Amino acid sequence: MVFHDPEGMERLRKATPARIGTGRAGTRPTTREQLQLRLDHAAAVDSVYGSVSSTLLDELELFAVDSEVTDKELYLKRPDLGRQLPESSIRLLRERCIQAPQVQIVVSDGLSADAIESNLRDIYPALLDSLAVQGLTAGTPFFVRKARVGCMNAIGDILEPEVIVMLIGERPGLITSRSMSAYLGYRPRSGMTDSQRMVLSNIHQGGTPPVEAGAHLGSLIARMLELRMSGVSLEL
Amino acid sequence: MALQQAGGNGIEPKREITSVGIDIGTSTTKIVFSRLTVGRRYGLSMLPQYQITERNIIYESPMHLTPLIGESQIDLPALQQILSAEYHSAALKPEEVDTGAVIITGETAVRSNADSILHQLAGESGEFVVAQAGGDLEAVLAGKGAGAEAHSQRAAGTIVNVDIGGGTANAAYFNSGSCIGTLNFHIGGRLIMLDKAGTVAKIYPAARQWLNREGLWLQEGEQADWPVLQEVTRRWSELLLEVLLKGSDPQACPLIYGHQDLPAAFAKETTVTELWISGGVGALMEQAAPRNIAETARYGDIGPLLAHAIKKTAGHYPVKLQAAPGAQRATVIGAGVHTLQLSGSTVYADPNLLPLRNIPVIELVWPVQAQDVEQPDEVLASIQAAFAAGAIRHGSIEPEAMQFAIAIPEITHCSYAVLRRIAEAVTGCSRKYKLKLCILICENDIAKALGNCIYLLSQGRQACVCLDQITVAHGDYIDIGIPADGNYIPVAVKTLVFNSTN
């Protein structure tokens, strides 16, 4: 592409990850651009249907349980099932986890296994560091396959933590398929709503840096414990 | 999700900071007070980040002649009197001023007592007021104060702002909202002083040498020759603009001084589209051109003639020329309004350790250009080299008193493994050099994670201040203020070069 003001175009491009200044062939996108778009779309689909490797879970010593959902199609169609745990998972949690911890860390693939694969190694140890610096203690961390954010209520009912932090893959987009969010709740129990939770979003290498997100979570959790609340009523 | 929008839209309380700028120049001294507003930049689902959202000037002093004792000294008591009267007029007390800068510019910076006066005034002017000096910094502050930096963000091409005062001309190039280079010249309106009758009252050494070399005849105590004055200002204008606009080799220009931030070839490659003139000479461009010596000498120097010589010469170049808005006060506005930076909000600092003043910055250099710091040995070697450099340059007889900050440049992908390696190396070096306080400034947004890591590795024994999102360069000095609401830390980066015009 030849631009009237290439310097200015470059500046616009740097200001946004959106697809701008890509040119056209007649009234349609160029073949190159069309292929790039399909490639990015395929990557997004792959990360929804992908799964987190057991290598990663073993490395970070996380055991895995299932949500009420058995396959990805059902997961996409029935968000309510992603918020519930089957009897087998409940039993496993009761057996293996410390009851009523100060902080419960939960990881889930959610809508992007890719997000967990590419960020967990960085955010998780930084989160543990920040809890240690704040003098907070964490319970037994674990991984839930195909969970929704609301699953923290079901987990809260069983383990009764003071604070839960859930690291979960975000819905992938065409810019990145690797974005992760950290959802936080003070005393998560059945009936807790979105407005009572907090989120640190857009965690990936090109967004909120995973290590710094982990470090910030510790201070957020400390503040939640201090004021005994979370969500929109918590002033930061 | 619903939560991501919650609270993101302007429900944040606004915070205000009162800032002072004091510019002690070759011919004039001026003061401005401004109010800076701080706001949160993103919604609550992002890492907190604060920035200065508004800059309003609340008081501007008139121009005062810089008081001197004889030839070589600044008259401190007279200067203090001026300042105290201006604080009174602005209805502000020094203790109500949160931040700001005192800058000593042009020929005044070479006065024998410049250094001590600058630090004394900075101490007396407010809570967190810093001392600044140096041609490059002056150029940048003037360009920011004039608005050239902000304008370059919207305009195509490169904008050059030249602040021409009594003793020096300081040029800064701005492109896309940032300064890309500076150049300093011994060109100024007051380098040749005239009395009302047109007799040469004084010629500064910087101009004297050049006049002799050029064979131009001007003698103190003698009547100035009108054609000679015209010739002097014409040649100065040509020398200035040849370098600034045409990209002639700065090294070959006899009037340039200080180090050149700009590679010789640079000006050739960049397209300068606009030339802004600030400073006293910029303001004079707006007035009628002097027709004879008497009209030239109305301020006791050749300033008016120089202003119009530049205006005329610039007509030969394909650039848009303009006198910068608020020309004469560009530097003082820059000093008052643009000195303060806010650190990222996720930082690591024990408030009991702050504030810190006059901390020299040592820049760490990563081994590979791609900033691929996956090589453990090389990471360690780079960090050790930076600490060793700091110990050599800023070590004292008592190791306890040694203080410097290490600037950690960008890391393309800062994984936890890399972070941990850096923390281990830093902790080891701090112990080796018995640093009472370890100060780190990271380009990446990793300060809090890094600080946490160092705290745990040293079992809480290594005191540490770790900041990010502050722009520093090797050789700068920084002042670190007290965190406001635990949200952000004000930082002032200082460049002090006193002998720059020698």
PDB file of C-alpha atoms in Angstrom, chain B residues 70-205:
ATOM      1  CA  GLY B  70      28.762  42.710  39.270  1.00  0.00           C
ATOM      2  CA  GLU B  71      29.511  40.427  36.358  1.00  0.00           C
ATOM      3  CA  SER B  72      29.656  36.988  37.809  1.00  0.00           C
ATOM      4  CA  GLN B  73      27.191  36.542  40.651  1.00  0.00           C
ATOM      5  CA  ILE B  74      23.453  36.234  41.049  1.00  0.00           C
ATOM      6  CA  ASP B  75      22.107  38.544  43.759  1.00  0.00           C
ATOM      7  CA  LEU B  76      20.388  36.035  46.036  1.00  0.00           C
ATOM      8  CA  PRO B  77      18.740  38.421  48.537  1.00  0.00           C
ATOM      9  CA  ALA B  78      17.272  40.501  45.692  1.00  0.00           C
ATOM     10  CA  LEU B  79      16.007  37.349  44.000  1.00  0.00           C
ATOM     11  CA  GLN B  80      14.444  36.092  47.238  1.00  0.00           C
ATOM     12  CA  GLN B  81      12.678  39.426  47.599  1.00  0.00           C
ATOM     13  CA  ILE B  82      11.201  39.143  44.093  1.00  0.00           C
ATOM     14  CA  LEU B  83      10.006  35.618  44.775  1.00  0.00           C
ATOM     15  CA  SER B  84       8.492  36.405  48.127  1.00  0.00           C
ATOM     16  CA  ALA B  85       6.584  39.352  46.620  1.00  0.00           C
ATOM     17  CA  GLU B  86       5.259  37.095  43.848  1.00  0.00           C
ATOM     18  CA  TYR B  87       4.123  34.401  46.307  1.00  0.00           C
ATOM     19  CA  HIS B  88       2.320  37.191  48.120  1.00  0.00           C
ATOM     20  CA  SER B  89       0.649  38.456  44.920  1.00  0.00           C
ATOM     21  CA  ALA B  90      -0.461  34.935  44.053  1.00  0.00           C
ATOM     22  CA  ALA B  91      -1.825  34.530  47.593  1.00  0.00           C
ATOM     23  CA  LEU B  92       0.156  31.343  48.072  1.00  0.00           C
ATOM     24  CA  LYS B  93       2.548  30.257  50.774  1.00  0.00           C
ATOM     25  CA  PRO B  94       5.524  28.023  49.958  1.00  0.00           C
ATOM     26  CA  GLU B  95       4.031  25.313  52.162  1.00  0.00           C
ATOM     27  CA  GLU B  96       0.895  25.331  49.989  1.00  0.00           C
ATOM     28  CA  VAL B  97       2.930  24.572  46.889  1.00  0.00           C
ATOM     29  CA  ASP B  98       3.128  20.827  46.328  1.00  0.00           C
ATOM     30  CA  THR B  99       5.631  20.590  43.535  1.00  0.00           C
ATOM     31  CA  GLY B 100       7.403  22.391  40.717  1.00  0.00           C
ATOM     32  CA  ALA B 101      10.831  23.347  39.483  1.00  0.00           C
ATOM     33  CA  VAL B 102      13.357  26.128  39.654  1.00  0.00           C
ATOM     34  CA  ILE B 103      15.317  26.310  36.428  1.00  0.00           C
ATOM     35  CA  ILE B 104      18.381  28.379  35.819  1.00  0.00           C
ATOM     36  CA  THR B 105      18.915  29.021  32.143  1.00  0.00           C
ATOM     37  CA  GLY B 106      21.103  30.593  29.506  1.00  0.00           C
ATOM     38  CA  GLU B 107      24.135  32.584  30.615  1.00  0.00           C
ATOM     39  CA  THR B 108      22.871  32.693  34.200  1.00  0.00           C
ATOM     40  CA  ALA B 109      23.764  29.009  34.593  1.00  0.00           C
ATOM     41  CA  VAL B 110      27.468  29.845  34.393  1.00  0.00           C
ATOM     42  CA  ARG B 111      27.403  32.338  37.280  1.00  0.00           C
ATOM     43  CA  SER B 112      29.724  31.184  40.021  1.00  0.00           C
ATOM     44  CA  ASN B 113      26.985  30.822  42.641  1.00  0.00           C
ATOM     45  CA  ALA B 114      24.325  29.296  40.347  1.00  0.00           C
ATOM     46  CA  ASP B 115      24.449  25.815  41.839  1.00  0.00           C
ATOM     47  CA  SER B 116      24.074  26.774  45.488  1.00  0.00           C
ATOM     48  CA  ILE B 117      21.373  29.363  44.768  1.00  0.00           C
ATOM     49  CA  LEU B 118      19.354  26.931  42.714  1.00  0.00           C
ATOM     50  CA  HIS B 119      19.261  24.324  45.462  1.00  0.00           C
ATOM     51  CA  GLN B 120      18.522  26.892  48.142  1.00  0.00           C
ATOM     52  CA  LEU B 121      15.598  28.350  46.181  1.00  0.00           C
ATOM     53  CA  ALA B 122      14.234  24.890  45.400  1.00  0.00           C
ATOM     54  CA  GLY B 123      14.224  24.162  49.129  1.00  0.00           C
ATOM     55  CA  GLU B 124      12.458  27.413  49.980  1.00  0.00           C
ATOM     56  CA  SER B 125       9.833  27.374  47.225  1.00  0.00           C
ATOM     57  CA  GLY B 126       7.601  24.509  48.256  1.00  0.00           C
ATOM     58  CA  GLU B 127       7.219  20.949  49.413  1.00  0.00           C
ATOM     59  CA  PHE B 128       8.626  19.081  46.446  1.00  0.00           C
ATOM     60  CA  VAL B 129      10.279  21.656  44.222  1.00  0.00           C
ATOM     61  CA  VAL B 130      13.308  20.533  42.268  1.00  0.00           C
ATOM     62  CA  ALA B 131      16.332  22.291  40.840  1.00  0.00           C
ATOM     63  CA  GLN B 132      16.942  22.100  37.105  1.00  0.00           C
ATOM     64  CA  ALA B 133      19.640  23.362  34.761  1.00  0.00           C
ATOM     65  CA  GLY B 134      21.065  22.545  31.359  1.00  0.00           C
ATOM     66  CA  GLY B 135      20.529  23.545  27.769  1.00  0.00           C
ATOM     67  CA  ASP B 136      18.980  20.283  26.599  1.00  0.00           C
ATOM     68  CA  LEU B 137      16.453  20.251  29.386  1.00  0.00           C
ATOM     69  CA  GLU B 138      15.705  23.920  28.833  1.00  0.00           C
ATOM     70  CA  ALA B 139      15.006  23.175  25.192  1.00  0.00           C
ATOM     71  CA  VAL B 140      12.609  20.375  26.060  1.00  0.00           C
ATOM     72  CA  LEU B 141      10.783  22.294  28.797  1.00  0.00           C
ATOM     73  CA  ALA B 142      10.389  25.351  26.548  1.00  0.00           C
ATOM     74  CA  GLY B 143       8.997  23.169  23.753  1.00  0.00           C
ATOM     75  CA  LYS B 144       6.514  21.603  26.159  1.00  0.00           C
ATOM     76  CA  GLY B 145       5.603  24.943  27.705  1.00  0.00           C
ATOM     77  CA  ALA B 146       5.061  26.497  24.281  1.00  0.00           C
ATOM     78  CA  GLY B 147       2.757  23.637  23.324  1.00  0.00           C
ATOM     79  CA  ALA B 148       4.954  22.315  20.497  1.00  0.00           C
ATOM     80  CA  GLU B 149       5.021  18.856  22.036  1.00  0.00           C
ATOM     81  CA  ALA B 150       1.236  18.644  22.226  1.00  0.00           C
ATOM     82  CA  HIS B 151       0.865  20.117  18.743  1.00  0.00           C
ATOM     83  CA  SER B 152       3.230  17.550  17.238  1.00  0.00           C
ATOM     84  CA  GLN B 153       0.829  14.839  18.275  1.00  0.00           C
ATOM     85  CA  ARG B 154      -1.773  16.143  15.878  1.00  0.00           C
ATOM     86  CA  ALA B 155       0.410  17.638  13.157  1.00  0.00           C
ATOM     87  CA  ALA B 156       2.229  15.797  10.415  1.00  0.00           C
ATOM     88  CA  GLY B 157       6.008  15.934  10.317  1.00  0.00           C
ATOM     89  CA  THR B 158       8.403  17.298  12.893  1.00  0.00           C
ATOM     90  CA  ILE B 159       8.034  20.552  14.824  1.00  0.00           C
ATOM     91  CA  VAL B 160      11.140  22.383  15.990  1.00  0.00           C
ATOM     92  CA  ASN B 161      10.726  24.775  18.883  1.00  0.00           C
ATOM     93  CA  VAL B 162      13.669  27.112  19.454  1.00  0.00           C
ATOM     94  CA  ASP B 163      13.663  29.041  22.677  1.00  0.00           C
ATOM     95  CA  ILE B 164      15.795  32.116  22.076  1.00  0.00           C
ATOM     96  CA  GLY B 165      16.473  34.165  25.140  1.00  0.00           C
ATOM     97  CA  GLY B 166      19.189  36.562  26.183  1.00  0.00           C
ATOM     98  CA  GLY B 167      22.148  34.229  26.067  1.00  0.00           C
ATOM     99  CA  THR B 168      21.259  30.978  24.349  1.00  0.00           C
ATOM    100  CA  ALA B 169      19.017  29.419  21.730  1.00  0.00           C
ATOM    101  CA  ASN B 170      17.766  25.974  22.740  1.00  0.00           C
ATOM    102  CA  ALA B 171      16.065  23.877  20.092  1.00  0.00           C
ATOM    103  CA  ALA B 172      13.965  20.768  20.621  1.00  0.00           C
ATOM    104  CA  TYR B 173      12.556  18.542  17.853  1.00  0.00           C
ATOM    105  CA  PHE B 174       9.138  17.023  18.495  1.00  0.00           C
ATOM    106  CA  ASN B 175       7.453  14.273  16.534  1.00  0.00           C
ATOM    107  CA  SER B 176       4.244  12.438  17.400  1.00  0.00           C
ATOM    108  CA  GLY B 177       4.134  13.918  20.870  1.00  0.00           C
ATOM    109  CA  SER B 178       7.667  13.192  21.973  1.00  0.00           C
ATOM    110  CA  CYS B 179      11.000  14.939  21.895  1.00  0.00           C
ATOM    111  CA  ILE B 180      13.380  13.299  19.446  1.00  0.00           C
ATOM    112  CA  GLY B 181      16.429  15.518  19.846  1.00  0.00           C
ATOM    113  CA  THR B 182      17.843  18.803  21.097  1.00  0.00           C
ATOM    114  CA  LEU B 183      20.497  21.296  19.957  1.00  0.00           C
ATOM    115  CA  ASN B 184      21.901  24.326  21.772  1.00  0.00           C
ATOM    116  CA  PHE B 185      23.427  27.473  20.289  1.00  0.00           C
ATOM    117  CA  HIS B 186      25.282  30.512  21.594  1.00  0.00           C
ATOM    118  CA  ILE B 187      22.759  32.807  20.016  1.00  0.00           C
ATOM    119  CA  GLY B 188      20.791  35.295  22.079  1.00  0.00           C
ATOM    120  CA  GLY B 189      19.458  38.820  22.115  1.00  0.00           C
ATOM    121  CA  ARG B 190      21.540  39.990  25.033  1.00  0.00           C
ATOM    122  CA  LEU B 191      24.931  38.650  23.983  1.00  0.00           C
ATOM    123  CA  ILE B 192      25.512  42.139  22.583  1.00  0.00           C
ATOM    124  CA  MET B 193      24.153  44.919  24.818  1.00  0.00           C
ATOM    125  CA  LEU B 194      23.574  48.489  23.657  1.00  0.00           C
ATOM    126  CA  ASP B 195      22.723  51.663  25.527  1.00  0.00           C
ATOM    127  CA  LYS B 196      19.962  53.961  24.335  1.00  0.00           C
ATOM    128  CA  ALA B 197      22.356  55.973  22.178  1.00  0.00           C
ATOM    129  CA  GLY B 198      23.534  52.854  20.381  1.00  0.00           C
ATOM    130  CA  THR B 199      26.878  52.522  22.126  1.00  0.00           C
ATOM    131  CA  VAL B 200      27.989  48.922  22.689  1.00  0.00           C
ATOM    132  CA  ALA B 201      27.656  48.460  26.454  1.00  0.00           C
ATOM    133  CA  LYS B 202      28.806  44.870  26.720  1.00  0.00           C
ATOM    134  CA  ILE B 203      29.697  41.883  24.588  1.00  0.00           C
ATOM    135  CA  TYR B 204      29.508  38.438  26.224  1.00  0.00           C
ATOM    136  CA  PRO B 205      32.561  36.190  25.716  1.00  0.00           C
TER     137      PRO B 205
END
